[in-house]
PDB file of C-alpha atoms in Angstrom:
ATOM      1  CA  MET H 143     101.130 101.199 100.359  1.00 32.00           C
ATOM      2  CA  GLN H 144      98.136 103.226 101.319  1.00 37.00           C
ATOM      3  CA  ALA H 145      96.239 105.313  98.830  1.00 39.00           C
ATOM      4  CA  LEU H 146      96.249 108.997  99.653  1.00 40.00           C
ATOM      5  CA  LYS H 147      93.665 111.646  98.921  1.00 43.00           C
ATOM      6  CA  THR H 148      94.647 115.275  98.483  1.00 43.00           C
ATOM      7  CA  LYS H 149      93.407 117.726 101.105  1.00 43.00           C
ATOM      8  CA  SER H 150      94.631 120.982  99.561  1.00 43.00           C
ATOM      9  CA  ASN H 151      92.033 123.098 101.382  1.00 42.00           C
ATOM     10  CA  ILE H 152      93.850 122.568 104.694  1.00 41.00           C
ATOM     11  CA  GLY H 153      97.419 123.252 103.662  1.00 49.00           C
ATOM     12  CA  GLU H 154      98.966 125.861 101.457  1.00 64.00           C
ATOM     13  CA  MET H 155     102.674 125.385 102.074  1.00 70.00           C
ATOM     14  CA  PHE H 156     102.571 121.610 101.494  1.00 75.00           C
ATOM     15  CA  ASN H 157     100.171 119.249  99.792  1.00 77.00           C
ATOM     16  CA  ILE H 158      98.462 117.890 102.902  1.00 77.00           C
ATOM     17  CA  GLN H 159      97.002 114.446 102.255  1.00 80.00           C
ATOM     18  CA  GLU H 160      94.561 112.149 103.986  1.00 76.00           C
ATOM     19  CA  LYS H 161      95.442 108.471 104.269  1.00 75.00           C
ATOM     20  CA  GLU H 162      92.766 105.791 103.997  1.00 74.00           C
ATOM     21  CA  ASN H 163      92.659 105.539 107.787  1.00 72.00           C
ATOM     22  CA  GLY H 164      91.772 109.245 108.092  1.00 73.00           C
ATOM     23  CA  GLU H 165      95.158 110.451 109.329  1.00 81.00           C
ATOM     24  CA  ILE H 166      96.928 113.274 107.547  1.00 83.00           C
ATOM     25  CA  ALA H 167     100.280 112.847 105.852  1.00 89.00           C
ATOM     26  CA  ILE H 168     103.045 114.951 104.348  1.00 90.00           C
ATOM     27  CA  SER H 169     105.182 113.920 101.374  1.00 93.00           C
ATOM     28  CA  ALA H 170     108.790 113.360 102.416  1.00 94.00           C
ATOM     29  CA  ARG H 171     109.896 114.561  98.969  1.00 93.00           C
ATOM     30  CA  GLU H 172     107.993 117.831  99.382  1.00 92.00           C
ATOM     31  CA  LEU H 173     109.518 118.381 102.810  1.00 93.00           C
ATOM     32  CA  TYR H 174     112.969 117.529 101.442  1.00 93.00           C
ATOM     33  CA  LYS H 175     112.606 120.064  98.616  1.00 91.00           C
ATOM     34  CA  ALA H 176     111.218 122.760 100.911  1.00 90.00           C
ATOM     35  CA  LEU H 177     114.112 122.321 103.348  1.00 90.00           C
ATOM     36  CA  GLU H 178     116.478 122.795 100.380  1.00 89.00           C
ATOM     37  CA  VAL H 179     118.594 119.814 101.371  1.00 86.00           C
ATOM     38  CA  LYS H 180     121.804 119.331  99.386  1.00 89.00           C
ATOM     39  CA  LYS H 181     122.009 115.512  99.782  1.00 90.00           C
ATOM     40  CA  ARG H 182     120.293 113.069  97.445  1.00 94.00           C
ATOM     41  CA  PHE H 183     116.742 112.323  98.548  1.00 94.00           C
ATOM     42  CA  SER H 184     117.423 108.624  99.179  1.00 93.00           C
ATOM     43  CA  ALA H 185     120.380 109.401 101.488  1.00 94.00           C
ATOM     44  CA  TRP H 186     118.430 112.135 103.285  1.00 94.00           C
ATOM     45  CA  ALA H 187     115.412 109.842 103.787  1.00 94.00           C
ATOM     46  CA  GLU H 188     117.568 106.992 105.074  1.00 94.00           C
ATOM     47  CA  ILE H 189     119.195 109.255 107.669  1.00 94.00           C
ATOM     48  CA  ASN H 190     116.009 111.045 108.749  1.00 93.00           C
ATOM     49  CA  LEU H 191     113.686 108.042 108.857  1.00 95.00           C
ATOM     50  CA  LYS H 192     116.017 105.466 110.423  1.00 93.00           C
ATOM     51  CA  HIS H 193     114.566 105.902 113.927  1.00 93.00           C
ATOM     52  CA  PHE H 194     110.952 105.728 112.756  1.00 96.00           C
ATOM     53  CA  LYS H 195     108.877 102.627 112.065  1.00 96.00           C
ATOM     54  CA  GLU H 196     107.457 101.979 108.613  1.00 94.00           C
ATOM     55  CA  ASN H 197     103.654 101.574 108.494  1.00 92.00           C
ATOM     56  CA  ARG H 198     103.371 103.396 111.820  1.00 93.00           C
ATOM     57  CA  ASP H 199     105.303 106.642 111.370  1.00 94.00           C
ATOM     58  CA  PHE H 200     105.501 106.654 107.580  1.00 94.00           C
ATOM     59  CA  THR H 201     104.453 104.568 104.594  1.00 92.00           C
ATOM     60  CA  SER H 202     106.188 103.992 101.278  1.00 92.00           C
ATOM     61  CA  VAL H 203     104.427 105.553  98.313  1.00 90.00           C
ATOM     62  CA  LEU H 204     105.322 105.277  94.643  1.00 88.00           C
ATOM     63  CA  THR H 205     104.967 108.444  92.618  1.00 84.00           C
ATOM     64  CA  SER H 206     105.799 109.126  89.009  1.00 82.00           C
ATOM     65  CA  THR H 207     107.407 112.050  87.257  1.00 81.00           C
ATOM     66  CA  VAL H 208     108.162 112.938  83.666  1.00 84.00           C
ATOM     67  CA  VAL H 209     111.892 113.221  82.969  1.00 81.00           C
ATOM     68  CA  ASN H 210     113.631 115.386  80.349  1.00 84.00           C
ATOM     69  CA  ASN H 211     113.199 112.922  77.477  1.00 85.00           C
ATOM     70  CA  GLY H 212     109.457 112.649  78.160  1.00 83.00           C
ATOM     71  CA  ALA H 213     109.647 109.223  79.764  1.00 86.00           C
ATOM     72  CA  VAL H 214     107.785 108.515  82.987  1.00 87.00           C
ATOM     73  CA  ARG H 215     109.959 107.503  85.933  1.00 86.00           C
ATOM     74  CA  GLN H 216     108.766 105.899  89.168  1.00 88.00           C
ATOM     75  CA  LEU H 217     110.036 107.548  92.354  1.00 89.00           C
ATOM     76  CA  GLU H 218     109.845 106.295  95.899  1.00 92.00           C
ATOM     77  CA  ASP H 219     108.326 108.755  98.349  1.00 94.00           C
ATOM     78  CA  TYR H 220     107.162 108.435 101.921  1.00 95.00           C
ATOM     79  CA  ALA H 221     103.902 109.616 103.439  1.00 93.00           C
ATOM     80  CA  LEU H 222     105.029 110.987 106.799  1.00 95.00           C
ATOM     81  CA  THR H 223     102.715 111.335 109.745  1.00 93.00           C
ATOM     82  CA  LEU H 224     102.387 114.895 110.911  1.00 91.00           C
ATOM     83  CA  ASP H 225     104.422 114.116 114.027  1.00 92.00           C
ATOM     84  CA  VAL H 226     107.296 112.728 111.956  1.00 94.00           C
ATOM     85  CA  ALA H 227     107.166 115.705 109.576  1.00 93.00           C
ATOM     86  CA  LYS H 228     107.385 118.074 112.560  1.00 92.00           C
ATOM     87  CA  HIS H 229     110.299 116.102 113.990  1.00 93.00           C
ATOM     88  CA  VAL H 230     112.239 115.966 110.713  1.00 94.00           C
ATOM     89  CA  ALA H 231     111.655 119.663 110.053  1.00 92.00           C
ATOM     90  CA  MET H 232     112.888 120.634 113.499  1.00 89.00           C
ATOM     91  CA  MET H 233     115.918 118.330 113.289  1.00 89.00           C
ATOM     92  CA  SER H 234     117.026 120.036 110.081  1.00 88.00           C
ATOM     93  CA  GLY H 235     118.397 122.776 112.313  1.00 82.00           C
ATOM     94  CA  THR H 236     117.401 125.539 109.915  1.00 84.00           C
ATOM     95  CA  GLU H 237     115.127 128.543 110.235  1.00 83.00           C
ATOM     96  CA  LYS H 238     112.928 127.049 107.503  1.00 85.00           C
ATOM     97  CA  GLY H 239     112.710 123.813 109.472  1.00 85.00           C
ATOM     98  CA  PHE H 240     111.474 125.703 112.518  1.00 81.00           C
ATOM     99  CA  ASP H 241     108.939 127.603 110.375  1.00 85.00           C
ATOM    100  CA  PHE H 242     107.689 124.342 108.830  1.00 85.00           C
ATOM    101  CA  ARG H 243     107.300 122.792 112.276  1.00 84.00           C
ATOM    102  CA  GLU H 244     105.173 125.776 113.337  1.00 85.00           C
ATOM    103  CA  TYR H 245     103.157 125.415 110.132  1.00 84.00           C
ATOM    104  CA  PHE H 246     102.555 121.702 110.804  1.00 85.00           C
ATOM    105  CA  ILE H 247     101.346 122.554 114.302  1.00 85.00           C
ATOM    106  CA  GLN H 248      98.799 124.963 112.765  1.00 85.00           C
ATOM    107  CA  VAL H 249      97.716 122.284 110.271  1.00 82.00           C
ATOM    108  CA  GLU H 250      97.205 119.859 113.139  1.00 83.00           C
ATOM    109  CA  LYS H 251      95.097 122.390 115.042  1.00 87.00           C
ATOM    110  CA  ALA H 252      92.946 122.990 111.958  1.00 84.00           C
ATOM    111  CA  TRP H 253      92.599 119.239 111.348  1.00 83.00           C
ATOM    112  CA  ASN H 254      91.445 118.688 114.923  1.00 82.00           C
ATOM    113  CA  SER H 255      89.029 121.615 114.972  1.00 88.00           C
ATOM    114  CA  PRO H 256      85.401 120.724 115.754  1.00 88.00           C
ATOM    115  CA  GLU H 257      84.364 121.662 112.205  1.00 89.00           C
ATOM    116  CA  MET H 258      86.856 119.300 110.588  1.00 84.00           C
ATOM    117  CA  ILE H 259      86.015 116.491 113.005  1.00 84.00           C
ATOM    118  CA  MET H 260      82.322 116.875 112.164  1.00 91.00           C
ATOM    119  CA  GLN H 261      83.106 116.993 108.451  1.00 87.00           C
ATOM    120  CA  ARG H 262      84.999 113.690 108.669  1.00 83.00           C
ATOM    121  CA  ALA H 263      82.272 112.132 110.847  1.00 87.00           C
ATOM    122  CA  LEU H 264      79.585 113.124 108.328  1.00 90.00           C
ATOM    123  CA  LYS H 265      81.637 111.670 105.497  1.00 87.00           C
ATOM    124  CA  ILE H 266      81.976 108.358 107.364  1.00 88.00           C
ATOM    125  CA  ALA H 267      78.241 108.326 108.143  1.00 90.00           C
ATOM    126  CA  ASN H 268      77.339 109.030 104.503  1.00 90.00           C
ATOM    127  CA  ASN H 269      79.662 106.271 103.289  1.00 90.00           C
ATOM    128  CA  THR H 270      78.072 103.844 105.753  1.00 90.00           C
ATOM    129  CA  ILE H 271      74.578 104.804 104.582  1.00 92.00           C
ATOM    130  CA  ASN H 272      75.583 104.349 100.934  1.00 91.00           C
ATOM    131  CA  GLN H 273      77.073 100.916 101.655  1.00 91.00           C
ATOM    132  CA  LEU H 274      73.958  99.801 103.518  1.00 91.00           C
ATOM    133  CA  GLU H 275      71.680 101.085 100.747  1.00 91.00           C
ATOM    134  CA  THR H 276      73.749  99.178  98.194  1.00 89.00           C
ATOM    135  CA  LYS H 277      73.417  95.967 100.246  1.00 87.00           C
ATOM    136  CA  ILE H 278      69.642  96.451 100.544  1.00 90.00           C
ATOM    137  CA  GLU H 279      69.283  96.944  96.769  1.00 85.00           C
ATOM    138  CA  ARG H 280      71.025  93.631  96.073  1.00 80.00           C
TER     139      ARG H 280
END
């Protein structure tokens, strides 16, 4: 499972996240809730993700939630690539699904804007500099 970092400044409708490899991801549970699906999440995920490949199109992620009695319960979620999120939203066949697909397209455009590309490149360069400085100090 890949660690995810929140990128809330890009998305407002969903919690857009950045995977360790720099790609953006959408929580399958968030998409499921937003689409107002009536099926159980596990059944919905099985149906909607069966044609996609794990670790390419989505990754399993464990999340936790507090239940009514105060106990913490582990839940399985999936970090969907933006392409998979767009596909699943559109396949829902609802007006909301179409709206979410349009939203994901806008997120993708923002993510691939020159400013965001430069921001990510600078972050990578700074991390490389810090790693090299740490090696030199040893």
